[in-house]
Every structure is written in structure tokens, then in C-alpha cells.
Amino acid sequence: MSNLVWLVPLLPFIGFLVNGLGRKFLPKAGVSVVGSGSVIAAFAIAVGIFLQVKAPGFTPQVVSLFDFISVGKLQIPFAFQVDQLSALFLLIITGVGSLIHIYSVAYMHEESNEGFARYFAYLNLFVFSMLLLVLGANYVMMFIGWEGVGLCSYLLIGFWFKNPSYSKAANKAFIMNRIGDLGFLLGIFYIIANFGSVSYAAVFPQAATLGAGNHTLVIIAVLLFIGAMGKSAQIPLYTWLPDAMAGPTPVSALIHAATMVTAGIYMIARSNVIYTLTPSVQQFIAIIGVATALLAASIAIAQNDIKKVLAYSTVSQLGYMFIALGVGAYGTAVFHVMTHAFFKALLFLGSGSVIHAMGGEQDIRKMGGLKKYLPTTNWTFLVGCLAIAGIPGLSGFFSKDEILASAFATNKIIYVLALLGALMTAFYMFRLYFITFTGSFRGTHEQEHHLHESPAAMTIPLVILALLSIFGGYVGLPEIFGKNMLHEYLAPIFAPSAPFAAVHELEHSTEIILMVISSVLVIVMIAFAWGRYRNYQDNGAESTGLTKVLENKWYVDELYDAVIVRPLMALSQFFSEVMEKMGIDRLVNGIGKTVQWGGQQLRVIQNGQVGFYIFAMVLGMIVLLVIGLLF
């Protein structure tokens, strides 16, 4: 089955070509079949590959298709790597991606035929790019997919490009990602300069021989992590992700759950040998992760846009994944990627169902009491909230508990801060749920009259994702409850770095105590949110103090605007108005005008009178004679 791995990215790419080229004449039904069918078919093949990889005795395979770059001794093939990590990401991307495609058929139905086809073409290209990223057998192929998802995010965030604010959000995402991409690109150059290859199979064994703390590895690890900070929205490059919700809601689900933002996690997990040998960089990653988790969670507490709460929640959850990477728990980070894909896709698609019912309204202060109008959306959204909050028995509990336990075993301060972030997560998610679904309806009479549950094409994906959010975590049960199947499955990927990793083990009794503490505190936070928001009424008063600061996102955007954007705009204005128009343009134009004026003066000489020409010739001879006598 792994020999057919090339079909997995090829099918969405064909979907992109068909829908993109046929956008002006394909009917919506045809676009839906091609767009969704190509990803579903890719998922079916991915399942077959996963079963093959999971079978005993499997060894990683590299499927080379052709020589991509050949320069001197540097050979970079266009090759796919099939192993435990890539197979798992294939399932996440195509599985969750398929549900988002099916959901989109109903959600985007009001678009024009051409817009509908253009949307699905972009969506297929997004999936293709992410598949290329995780399947590549070397860093160059990973970078091609990396840039591909960046381009697709730009196209889809700004899908409704006639709205200036949406176009601005798309530009912001594109530009901020370029900052991180530069770091990744420099990292690839440095890898080539030091290892003479970019293939994982060649780089990692060489890296292992350099030993812990080697400065070459430190530089590579830092440069690659800069790329990860941009793509996975970590401090200071996180501000693009909350604005990325400007695009259609299914796009937000795709970006936040199954594709783009997980790229940084995948890259570091794939490069686990390099990062295990650079403990100082790992500590830095953990610090950035915990700072991002807390900052984003604090902002989410005071947001009133349903999608913005979820967007900051994604930034915060990505911080948890980086905490896991920073403490060396690579498998745990991948586990949280998987469970987060389930419940975050569920929550975003659920918010889309709410927005669909509310006629485009996204302010939760104007909702309330929706559970009786949207029963399926209500209970599936509640499952998503319970999962992300870390209620025992649901998927988010197992993955988040593993992160907290790993942090406790490594650094108690990081554990306490991560636990604080987990409590904030429970509070802001249930603040969102209670304000939206309980109490009395606070919208207009017209909105209330049109409230209805979404069609089956939207609710069926919600139900499937809700079931995955409940049961998806049981593949990673803590060892005290039995066998951790996910860790066993991923063990070959992280085996090369295991000899260099510090061992931090917890007693089972300690793990149980940590679980009980986090579970009790999370339930207390949910009860606190219930007491405060179950009968929420908007009094229209303007926020003050810390609430106002949080509503304005700690004024980070304003700070960036004052410190970076405005000075750069002023500098570019100076270069444009002074250096170019008053300097370079005047110099160039002056030379042109001088030549033109000289030509006009010399033209007088060409008067057609022979006598004048003889006079000029004699005069010239005299001048030459004088010059000759003098010099």
C-alpha cells in the first residue's frame, strides 16, 4: 500500500485542477463531488497505509519519484517517507479534512457557482500542500508544502477579498509567516552547508554524532524553531492566527485543526534528534510555549466574538504542544495534535452552525438560549467544550494530562503555569458555552424567528467529530490504566533520540494525584462559569480595568503597530518621497533633461549651410592646434 502513497497528495491536487479550471462551467454538485470525493479517496488510501505501518515488522520506507534538485554533490530527490509519524498525520489531515469538505458543501451553498468552485479548489490545494509537508522525505520537500499552506491560507483567509478587512487579515497572515519562513529557509541552508544533504535519513545520523550542545545543532534548532513559531503561532509571531478567522468558518477549522498550525509541531517532532541534542533550545521552546498558552488564554477570557474565542484557544493549545516538545515529550505533543484536531474542528464547525442559524451574527452577547433551537449543535459543542477543558474520560483530558505530567516531571514552575492555563481554558470555554446556549435569547425578533438547526451535511460531521472527541483519546491511555498504544506506535520515530534524552519518570501515585488535582480544579472553574454566565444579560456597559485590557488583547497589535509597522511605514515613506522622488528620480530626470537640452543646442549646428560647416571645421582645426601647442 505504501507504494501508492503518491496518490494521497495527488488526488486533492487533481481536485484543485478540476475545480480551479472548471470553475466557470462546473455545477455545484460536480464541484462538491470532485472537491470532497478527492479528499475522501485520499483518506481511504491513508487508512490502508496506516494499517500497513501499524503491522508488526514494518520498517520505514522512502518512495522516490524523481530527481528534484541535482547540484554538484547535493542530490535532493522528490521522495515521500512512509513511517509511523507521517502515516498518523495522513489520517488526521485527510480524515478531519474530509469532514470539513462535506460540511462546506452546505455551509458555502449560497456562494455563486464560480465562487463555490474557487473555494473548493483552494481547499483541495490546502490539503495537498499539507500532505506534501508531512510526506516529504527531506527538508526541501517539507518547505515546499510549508510555503504551499502559507499561500493557501492567504487565498482562503482573504476569500471574500472585496471586504478590505478580510484582505488585510490575509496580508497579515502572509507577511508574518514570511518572517518565520526566512528562519526555516536559513536553517535548511545551514543543514546543507554542514551535512551536505537535506534528507532525514542522512541528516539525523550525522547530527547524532556531533553530541549534545554542539553549536551547529543549536543554530539549526533555533532557525528551524523560528519557522515553527511563525507557522504555529507562538509568541511573538502569533497575532496573525486570531485574525485568520476572517475567512469562511470551515477554513478556520481546517487551519486551526488539521493543517497549517500543526506544521511547526510536526517539524520539531520530526527533528527530535536535533532538539534532544540541544537542551538549551528545548528549554527556550518550553518557555515560549507556556508564555503563549497563558497569554492567549487570558485574552480568550474577555472576547465576545465566538470565533475569536476559539482562535485564541487554538493559540493557547498550540502553546501546550510546544511545552510538550520543550520537555522532550514528543509523542505527547503529537497526541495533543490529534485530540485537538478532533475537538477544535468540532468547535469551529459548531460555531459555523451557530453563525449560520444567527444569520451571520458572531457576537455571543447577542445570542443566548440556543440549545433549544439547535439541539445537535448544542450537545456536540458541549462535548467539544468538555474535551478541551480536560474533563476525565474525554480525549482532551488524556492528552493534556500527559503534558501536565511531563511538565511536572521536568520543571515544577512550568507545571504550575500550565495548570493555571488549563483552568483558564475551562473557564473561557464554558463562559462561551453558557452565554451562547443557555439563558434567554438576546438577538432580534427576526433572528429568533429564523433560528433552526443546520442541515444534515453540517450536523453529521459534528456528530462524528463529537464521537472522536469523546473516544479519540483512548489510544493514549496513561500507563496506569493500561497500554499506551500511541506511544508504542510512535516509539520507532523517537528511538534515535532516546539515548540522549534525560529520563524523568513519575510514580503512579503521583500521576493519580496530579490527575485528581487538575480534574477537581477544572470542575470548580466550570461551576464558577456556570454560576456567573448561565443567565447572562448584556447590560451594554463599557468594560473597564483589566477586562478592557484583555478585550483589547493586551494591546499587542497596537504595540506592534507603534514599534514596527509605523516606523517601517515612515521609513518606506522617506525612501519613497525623499530618496526616490527627490533624489534618484531628480538625478535621473536631470541627466535626461540635460542631454535633451544639449541635443537641442547642438541641433542648431546642423543648419545645412556649407559655409558654416567650413567655418566650424577651420575653427576646430585652430582649437586642436592651440591644444597641441600648449600640451
mmCIF file of N, CA, C and O in Angstrom, residues 162-246:
data_model
loop_
_atom_site.group_PDB
_atom_site.id
_atom_site.type_symbol
_atom_site.label_atom_id
_atom_site.label_comp_id
_atom_site.label_asym_id
_atom_site.label_seq_id
_atom_site.Cartn_x
_atom_site.Cartn_y
_atom_site.Cartn_z
ATOM 1 N N LYS A 162 -13.277 41.249 -1.441
ATOM 2 C CA LYS A 162 -13.833 42.587 -1.628
ATOM 3 C C LYS A 162 -14.029 43.299 -0.291
ATOM 4 O O LYS A 162 -14.236 44.501 -0.255
ATOM 5 N N ASN A 163 -13.988 42.534 0.790
ATOM 6 C CA ASN A 163 -14.052 43.138 2.126
ATOM 7 C C ASN A 163 -12.627 43.533 2.531
ATOM 8 O O ASN A 163 -11.768 42.666 2.709
ATOM 9 N N PRO A 164 -12.332 44.832 2.661
ATOM 10 C CA PRO A 164 -10.953 45.271 2.938
ATOM 11 C C PRO A 164 -10.357 44.664 4.207
ATOM 12 O O PRO A 164 -9.169 44.354 4.246
ATOM 13 N N SER A 165 -11.191 44.488 5.248
ATOM 14 C CA SER A 165 -10.643 43.947 6.497
ATOM 15 C C SER A 165 -10.213 42.484 6.318
ATOM 16 O O SER A 165 -9.226 42.042 6.914
ATOM 17 N N TYR A 166 -10.921 41.736 5.476
ATOM 18 C CA TYR A 166 -10.541 40.350 5.211
ATOM 19 C C TYR A 166 -9.221 40.293 4.434
ATOM 20 O O TYR A 166 -8.353 39.454 4.705
ATOM 21 N N SER A 167 -9.102 41.181 3.449
ATOM 22 C CA SER A 167 -7.853 41.235 2.676
ATOM 23 C C SER A 167 -6.681 41.627 3.578
ATOM 24 O O SER A 167 -5.574 41.092 3.446
ATOM 25 N N LYS A 168 -6.957 42.528 4.514
ATOM 26 C CA LYS A 168 -5.911 42.958 5.443
ATOM 27 C C LYS A 168 -5.479 41.785 6.334
ATOM 28 O O LYS A 168 -4.283 41.592 6.600
ATOM 29 N N ALA A 169 -6.455 40.990 6.787
ATOM 30 C CA ALA A 169 -6.134 39.817 7.618
ATOM 31 C C ALA A 169 -5.303 38.810 6.821
ATOM 32 O O ALA A 169 -4.362 38.205 7.352
ATOM 33 N N ALA A 170 -5.659 38.625 5.546
ATOM 34 C CA ALA A 170 -4.896 37.697 4.694
ATOM 35 C C ALA A 170 -3.462 38.189 4.528
ATOM 36 O O ALA A 170 -2.500 37.407 4.610
ATOM 37 N N ASN A 171 -3.312 39.480 4.296
ATOM 38 C CA ASN A 171 -1.953 40.049 4.155
ATOM 39 C C ASN A 171 -1.155 39.865 5.437
ATOM 40 O O ASN A 171 0.046 39.553 5.407
ATOM 41 N N LYS A 172 -1.822 40.080 6.569
ATOM 42 C CA LYS A 172 -1.136 39.955 7.861
ATOM 43 C C LYS A 172 -0.619 38.537 8.060
ATOM 44 O O LYS A 172 0.529 38.324 8.473
ATOM 45 N N ALA A 173 -1.465 37.552 7.744
ATOM 46 C CA ALA A 173 -1.051 36.150 7.877
ATOM 47 C C ALA A 173 0.116 35.854 6.953
ATOM 48 O O ALA A 173 1.095 35.195 7.344
ATOM 49 N N PHE A 174 0.029 36.341 5.746
ATOM 50 C CA PHE A 174 1.077 36.054 4.749
ATOM 51 C C PHE A 174 2.412 36.675 5.166
ATOM 52 O O PHE A 174 3.455 36.010 5.141
ATOM 53 N N ILE A 175 2.373 37.924 5.591
ATOM 54 C CA ILE A 175 3.623 38.637 5.920
ATOM 55 C C ILE A 175 4.259 38.062 7.184
ATOM 56 O O ILE A 175 5.476 37.822 7.237
ATOM 57 N N MET A 176 3.450 37.823 8.222
ATOM 58 C CA MET A 176 4.028 37.310 9.473
ATOM 59 C C MET A 176 4.612 35.909 9.283
ATOM 60 O O MET A 176 5.626 35.558 9.882
ATOM 61 N N ASN A 177 3.986 35.133 8.421
ATOM 62 C CA ASN A 177 4.538 33.800 8.155
ATOM 63 C C ASN A 177 5.850 33.877 7.392
ATOM 64 O O ASN A 177 6.699 32.990 7.524
ATOM 65 N N ARG A 178 6.002 34.915 6.578
ATOM 66 C CA ARG A 178 7.266 35.049 5.835
ATOM 67 C C ARG A 178 8.439 35.263 6.795
ATOM 68 O O ARG A 178 9.559 34.849 6.508
ATOM 69 N N ILE A 179 8.185 35.909 7.927
ATOM 70 C CA ILE A 179 9.272 36.133 8.902
ATOM 71 C C ILE A 179 9.771 34.787 9.416
ATOM 72 O O ILE A 179 10.971 34.516 9.443
ATOM 73 N N GLY A 180 8.836 33.932 9.803
ATOM 74 C CA GLY A 180 9.218 32.603 10.273
ATOM 75 C C GLY A 180 9.834 31.771 9.167
ATOM 76 O O GLY A 180 10.810 31.035 9.388
ATOM 77 N N ASP A 181 9.282 31.907 7.955
ATOM 78 C CA ASP A 181 9.785 31.102 6.836
ATOM 79 C C ASP A 181 11.247 31.419 6.528
ATOM 80 O O ASP A 181 12.000 30.538 6.092
ATOM 81 N N LEU A 182 11.627 32.681 6.720
ATOM 82 C CA LEU A 182 13.034 33.036 6.489
ATOM 83 C C LEU A 182 13.936 32.244 7.430
ATOM 84 O O LEU A 182 14.999 31.749 7.015
ATOM 85 N N GLY A 183 13.521 32.126 8.698
ATOM 86 C CA GLY A 183 14.305 31.334 9.650
ATOM 87 C C GLY A 183 14.418 29.883 9.208
ATOM 88 O O GLY A 183 15.500 29.282 9.243
ATOM 89 N N PHE A 184 13.298 29.314 8.762
ATOM 90 C CA PHE A 184 13.300 27.917 8.293
ATOM 91 C C PHE A 184 14.231 27.748 7.090
ATOM 92 O O PHE A 184 15.033 26.809 7.006
ATOM 93 N N LEU A 185 14.145 28.705 6.164
ATOM 94 C CA LEU A 185 14.973 28.630 4.950
ATOM 95 C C LEU A 185 16.464 28.705 5.296
ATOM 96 O O LEU A 185 17.277 27.928 4.774
ATOM 97 N N LEU A 186 16.809 29.618 6.196
ATOM 98 C CA LEU A 186 18.215 29.722 6.616
ATOM 99 C C LEU A 186 18.657 28.430 7.314
ATOM 100 O O LEU A 186 19.805 27.995 7.165
ATOM 101 N N GLY A 187 17.743 27.827 8.062
ATOM 102 C CA GLY A 187 18.051 26.553 8.717
ATOM 103 C C GLY A 187 18.371 25.474 7.693
ATOM 104 O O GLY A 187 19.313 24.678 7.876
ATOM 105 N N ILE A 188 17.597 25.439 6.598
ATOM 106 C CA ILE A 188 17.860 24.444 5.541
ATOM 107 C C ILE A 188 19.234 24.692 4.909
ATOM 108 O O ILE A 188 20.011 23.757 4.681
ATOM 109 N N PHE A 189 19.545 25.963 4.639
ATOM 110 C CA PHE A 189 20.863 26.275 4.063
ATOM 111 C C PHE A 189 21.983 25.828 5.007
ATOM 112 O O PHE A 189 23.010 25.308 4.574
ATOM 113 N N TYR A 190 21.765 26.052 6.298
ATOM 114 C CA TYR A 190 22.802 25.687 7.274
ATOM 115 C C TYR A 190 22.947 24.168 7.363
ATOM 116 O O TYR A 190 24.048 23.648 7.543
ATOM 117 N N ILE A 191 21.838 23.466 7.231
ATOM 118 C CA ILE A 191 21.890 21.993 7.218
ATOM 119 C C ILE A 191 22.690 21.516 6.005
ATOM 120 O O ILE A 191 23.558 20.636 6.109
ATOM 121 N N ILE A 192 22.430 22.106 4.836
ATOM 122 C CA ILE A 192 23.162 21.713 3.626
ATOM 123 C C ILE A 192 24.651 22.002 3.793
ATOM 124 O O ILE A 192 25.513 21.177 3.446
ATOM 125 N N ALA A 193 24.963 23.180 4.344
ATOM 126 C CA ALA A 193 26.367 23.568 4.493
ATOM 127 C C ALA A 193 27.125 22.630 5.429
ATOM 128 O O ALA A 193 28.318 22.376 5.234
ATOM 129 N N ASN A 194 26.443 22.085 6.422
ATOM 130 C CA ASN A 194 27.137 21.270 7.426
ATOM 131 C C ASN A 194 26.996 19.760 7.216
ATOM 132 O O ASN A 194 27.867 19.000 7.625
ATOM 133 N N PHE A 195 25.914 19.340 6.592
ATOM 134 C CA PHE A 195 25.700 17.900 6.419
ATOM 135 C C PHE A 195 25.724 17.465 4.955
ATOM 136 O O PHE A 195 25.718 16.270 4.670
ATOM 137 N N GLY A 196 25.685 18.421 4.032
ATOM 138 C CA GLY A 196 25.734 18.073 2.614
ATOM 139 C C GLY A 196 24.500 17.368 2.116
ATOM 140 O O GLY A 196 24.514 16.773 1.036
ATOM 141 N N SER A 197 23.425 17.409 2.869
ATOM 142 C CA SER A 197 22.182 16.751 2.477
ATOM 143 C C SER A 197 21.031 17.367 3.261
ATOM 144 O O SER A 197 21.248 18.034 4.282
ATOM 145 N N VAL A 198 19.811 17.158 2.745
ATOM 146 C CA VAL A 198 18.623 17.598 3.493
ATOM 147 C C VAL A 198 17.704 16.419 3.800
ATOM 148 O O VAL A 198 16.629 16.604 4.365
ATOM 149 N N SER A 199 18.100 15.220 3.382
ATOM 150 C CA SER A 199 17.277 14.038 3.632
ATOM 151 C C SER A 199 17.348 13.652 5.113
ATOM 152 O O SER A 199 18.430 13.642 5.705
ATOM 153 N N TYR A 200 16.198 13.323 5.682
ATOM 154 C CA TYR A 200 16.169 12.949 7.094
ATOM 155 C C TYR A 200 17.102 11.762 7.355
ATOM 156 O O TYR A 200 17.814 11.715 8.364
ATOM 157 N N ALA A 201 17.090 10.815 6.429
ATOM 158 C CA ALA A 201 17.882 9.596 6.615
ATOM 159 C C ALA A 201 19.383 9.887 6.656
ATOM 160 O O ALA A 201 20.155 9.105 7.219
ATOM 161 N N ALA A 202 19.802 11.005 6.058
ATOM 162 C CA ALA A 202 21.224 11.351 6.059
ATOM 163 C C ALA A 202 21.568 12.334 7.176
ATOM 164 O O ALA A 202 22.649 12.262 7.773
ATOM 165 N N VAL A 203 20.652 13.275 7.459
ATOM 166 C CA VAL A 203 20.951 14.351 8.417
ATOM 167 C C VAL A 203 20.958 13.840 9.861
ATOM 168 O O VAL A 203 21.889 14.133 10.630
ATOM 169 N N PHE A 204 19.939 13.082 10.262
ATOM 170 C CA PHE A 204 19.806 12.717 11.673
ATOM 171 C C PHE A 204 20.950 11.839 12.186
ATOM 172 O O PHE A 204 21.461 12.083 13.289
ATOM 173 N N PRO A 205 21.399 10.828 11.426
ATOM 174 C CA PRO A 205 22.557 10.062 11.925
ATOM 175 C C PRO A 205 23.811 10.919 12.081
ATOM 176 O O PRO A 205 24.582 10.731 13.039
ATOM 177 N N GLN A 206 24.021 11.862 11.148
ATOM 178 C CA GLN A 206 25.182 12.749 11.274
ATOM 179 C C GLN A 206 25.046 13.660 12.487
ATOM 180 O O GLN A 206 26.029 13.914 13.203
ATOM 181 N N ALA A 207 23.834 14.163 12.704
ATOM 182 C CA ALA A 207 23.599 15.040 13.857
ATOM 183 C C ALA A 207 23.892 14.298 15.166
ATOM 184 O O ALA A 207 24.454 14.872 16.110
ATOM 185 N N ALA A 208 23.517 13.029 15.204
ATOM 186 C CA ALA A 208 23.708 12.248 16.439
ATOM 187 C C ALA A 208 25.180 12.095 16.798
ATOM 188 O O ALA A 208 25.521 11.938 17.974
ATOM 189 N N THR A 209 26.049 12.179 15.807
ATOM 190 C CA THR A 209 27.488 12.015 16.084
ATOM 191 C C THR A 209 28.109 13.282 16.653
ATOM 192 O O THR A 209 29.230 13.237 17.174
ATOM 193 N N LEU A 210 27.420 14.412 16.543
ATOM 194 C CA LEU A 210 28.009 15.685 16.990
ATOM 195 C C LEU A 210 27.947 15.861 18.502
ATOM 196 O O LEU A 210 28.691 16.662 19.064
ATOM 197 N N GLY A 211 27.021 15.180 19.144
ATOM 198 C CA GLY A 211 26.947 15.268 20.600
ATOM 199 C C GLY A 211 26.087 16.416 21.083
ATOM 200 O O GLY A 211 25.775 17.352 20.333
ATOM 201 N N ALA A 212 25.702 16.349 22.350
ATOM 202 C CA ALA A 212 24.803 17.339 22.940
ATOM 203 C C ALA A 212 25.466 18.707 23.042
ATOM 204 O O ALA A 212 26.647 18.820 23.365
ATOM 205 N N GLY A 213 24.663 19.742 22.738
ATOM 206 C CA GLY A 213 25.131 21.116 22.892
ATOM 207 C C GLY A 213 26.017 21.622 21.781
ATOM 208 O O GLY A 213 26.532 22.748 21.863
ATOM 209 N N ASN A 214 26.219 20.824 20.731
ATOM 210 C CA ASN A 214 27.054 21.271 19.614
ATOM 211 C C ASN A 214 26.472 22.561 19.027
ATOM 212 O O ASN A 214 25.273 22.648 18.764
ATOM 213 N N HIS A 215 27.355 23.552 18.759
ATOM 214 C CA HIS A 215 26.852 24.866 18.353
ATOM 215 C C HIS A 215 26.182 24.822 16.975
ATOM 216 O O HIS A 215 25.263 25.588 16.691
ATOM 217 N N THR A 216 26.639 23.912 16.107
ATOM 218 C CA THR A 216 25.992 23.771 14.794
ATOM 219 C C THR A 216 24.536 23.335 14.966
ATOM 220 O O THR A 216 23.625 23.873 14.329
ATOM 221 N N LEU A 217 24.335 22.355 15.842
ATOM 222 C CA LEU A 217 22.967 21.885 16.079
ATOM 223 C C LEU A 217 22.115 22.962 16.740
ATOM 224 O O LEU A 217 20.922 23.086 16.446
ATOM 225 N N VAL A 218 22.741 23.744 17.635
ATOM 226 C CA VAL A 218 21.992 24.819 18.298
ATOM 227 C C VAL A 218 21.492 25.828 17.269
ATOM 228 O O VAL A 218 20.325 26.253 17.292
ATOM 229 N N ILE A 219 22.383 26.207 16.343
ATOM 230 C CA ILE A 219 21.982 27.186 15.318
ATOM 231 C C ILE A 219 20.859 26.626 14.454
ATOM 232 O O ILE A 219 19.863 27.301 14.171
ATOM 233 N N ILE A 220 20.997 25.372 14.037
ATOM 234 C CA ILE A 220 19.944 24.746 13.215
ATOM 235 C C ILE A 220 18.628 24.682 13.986
ATOM 236 O O ILE A 220 17.561 25.027 13.454
ATOM 237 N N ALA A 221 18.708 24.256 15.248
ATOM 238 C CA ALA A 221 17.483 24.124 16.058
ATOM 239 C C ALA A 221 16.790 25.475 16.220
ATOM 240 O O ALA A 221 15.555 25.567 16.118
ATOM 241 N N VAL A 222 17.564 26.529 16.454
ATOM 242 C CA VAL A 222 16.966 27.862 16.637
ATOM 243 C C VAL A 222 16.325 28.337 15.337
ATOM 244 O O VAL A 222 15.188 28.844 15.327
ATOM 245 N N LEU A 223 17.032 28.169 14.220
ATOM 246 C CA LEU A 223 16.493 28.645 12.937
ATOM 247 C C LEU A 223 15.210 27.895 12.566
ATOM 248 O O LEU A 223 14.233 28.507 12.120
ATOM 249 N N LEU A 224 15.220 26.586 12.765
ATOM 250 C CA LEU A 224 14.004 25.824 12.464
ATOM 251 C C LEU A 224 12.857 26.230 13.393
ATOM 252 O O LEU A 224 11.699 26.318 12.975
ATOM 253 N N PHE A 225 13.185 26.492 14.654
ATOM 254 C CA PHE A 225 12.134 26.872 15.607
ATOM 255 C C PHE A 225 11.527 28.234 15.259
ATOM 256 O O PHE A 225 10.332 28.456 15.480
ATOM 257 N N ILE A 226 12.330 29.133 14.689
ATOM 258 C CA ILE A 226 11.768 30.420 14.240
ATOM 259 C C ILE A 226 10.682 30.164 13.197
ATOM 260 O O ILE A 226 9.620 30.795 13.205
ATOM 261 N N GLY A 227 10.964 29.216 12.295
ATOM 262 C CA GLY A 227 9.938 28.839 11.324
ATOM 263 C C GLY A 227 8.703 28.290 12.002
ATOM 264 O O GLY A 227 7.574 28.627 11.634
ATOM 265 N N ALA A 228 8.920 27.446 13.014
ATOM 266 C CA ALA A 228 7.782 26.852 13.728
ATOM 267 C C ALA A 228 6.981 27.917 14.474
ATOM 268 O O ALA A 228 5.748 27.833 14.557
ATOM 269 N N MET A 229 7.657 28.923 15.017
ATOM 270 C CA MET A 229 6.940 29.995 15.736
ATOM 271 C C MET A 229 5.985 30.722 14.807
ATOM 272 O O MET A 229 4.876 31.090 15.206
ATOM 273 N N GLY A 230 6.401 30.945 13.561
ATOM 274 C CA GLY A 230 5.531 31.637 12.614
ATOM 275 C C GLY A 230 4.357 30.776 12.208
ATOM 276 O O GLY A 230 3.204 31.204 12.274
ATOM 277 N N LYS A 231 4.630 29.556 11.806
ATOM 278 C CA LYS A 231 3.561 28.706 11.272
ATOM 279 C C LYS A 231 2.602 28.256 12.365
ATOM 280 O O LYS A 231 1.399 28.122 12.120
ATOM 281 N N SER A 232 3.127 28.009 13.571
ATOM 282 C CA SER A 232 2.275 27.514 14.655
ATOM 283 C C SER A 232 1.922 28.602 15.663
ATOM 284 O O SER A 232 1.565 28.302 16.808
ATOM 285 N N ALA A 233 2.053 29.850 15.246
ATOM 286 C CA ALA A 233 1.525 30.993 16.001
ATOM 287 C C ALA A 233 1.983 31.041 17.459
ATOM 288 O O ALA A 233 1.174 30.981 18.381
ATOM 289 N N GLN A 234 3.279 31.153 17.666
ATOM 290 C CA GLN A 234 3.802 31.315 19.019
ATOM 291 C C GLN A 234 4.344 32.736 19.195
ATOM 292 O O GLN A 234 4.650 33.422 18.208
ATOM 293 N N ILE A 235 4.448 33.165 20.435
ATOM 294 C CA ILE A 235 4.997 34.497 20.721
ATOM 295 C C ILE A 235 6.380 34.612 20.081
ATOM 296 O O ILE A 235 7.187 33.702 20.232
ATOM 297 N N PRO A 236 6.704 35.637 19.334
ATOM 298 C CA PRO A 236 5.930 36.868 19.091
ATOM 299 C C PRO A 236 5.165 36.853 17.771
ATOM 300 O O PRO A 236 4.639 37.888 17.384
ATOM 301 N N LEU A 237 5.096 35.700 17.098
ATOM 302 C CA LEU A 237 4.500 35.658 15.759
ATOM 303 C C LEU A 237 3.108 35.019 15.774
ATOM 304 O O LEU A 237 2.758 34.277 14.876
ATOM 305 N N TYR A 238 2.316 35.312 16.804
ATOM 306 C CA TYR A 238 1.022 34.642 16.928
ATOM 307 C C TYR A 238 -0.155 35.490 16.456
ATOM 308 O O TYR A 238 -1.255 34.967 16.255
ATOM 309 N N THR A 239 0.026 36.795 16.277
ATOM 310 C CA THR A 239 -1.130 37.693 16.110
ATOM 311 C C THR A 239 -1.880 37.488 14.790
ATOM 312 O O THR A 239 -3.002 37.960 14.649
ATOM 313 N N TRP A 240 -1.257 36.763 13.851
ATOM 314 C CA TRP A 240 -1.954 36.541 12.577
ATOM 315 C C TRP A 240 -3.097 35.526 12.725
ATOM 316 O O TRP A 240 -4.096 35.609 12.013
ATOM 317 N N LEU A 241 -2.944 34.571 13.667
ATOM 318 C CA LEU A 241 -3.901 33.463 13.720
ATOM 319 C C LEU A 241 -5.303 33.901 14.154
ATOM 320 O O LEU A 241 -6.293 33.493 13.532
ATOM 321 N N PRO A 242 -5.449 34.713 15.209
ATOM 322 C CA PRO A 242 -6.810 35.159 15.548
ATOM 323 C C PRO A 242 -7.479 35.922 14.408
ATOM 324 O O PRO A 242 -8.689 35.799 14.213
ATOM 325 N N ASP A 243 -6.708 36.685 13.641
ATOM 326 C CA ASP A 243 -7.302 37.417 12.520
ATOM 327 C C ASP A 243 -7.623 36.498 11.352
ATOM 328 O O ASP A 243 -8.363 36.871 10.442
ATOM 329 N N ALA A 244 -7.036 35.278 11.358
ATOM 330 C CA ALA A 244 -7.268 34.344 10.256
ATOM 331 C C ALA A 244 -8.697 33.835 10.228
ATOM 332 O O ALA A 244 -9.094 33.174 9.279
ATOM 333 N N MET A 245 -9.467 34.132 11.268
ATOM 334 C CA MET A 245 -10.871 33.707 11.273
ATOM 335 C C MET A 245 -11.698 34.524 10.298
ATOM 336 O O MET A 245 -12.896 34.264 10.141
ATOM 337 N N ALA A 246 -11.074 35.501 9.632
ATOM 338 C CA ALA A 246 -11.820 36.330 8.679
ATOM 339 C C ALA A 246 -12.394 35.509 7.539
ATOM 340 O O ALA A 246 -13.420 35.854 6.972
#
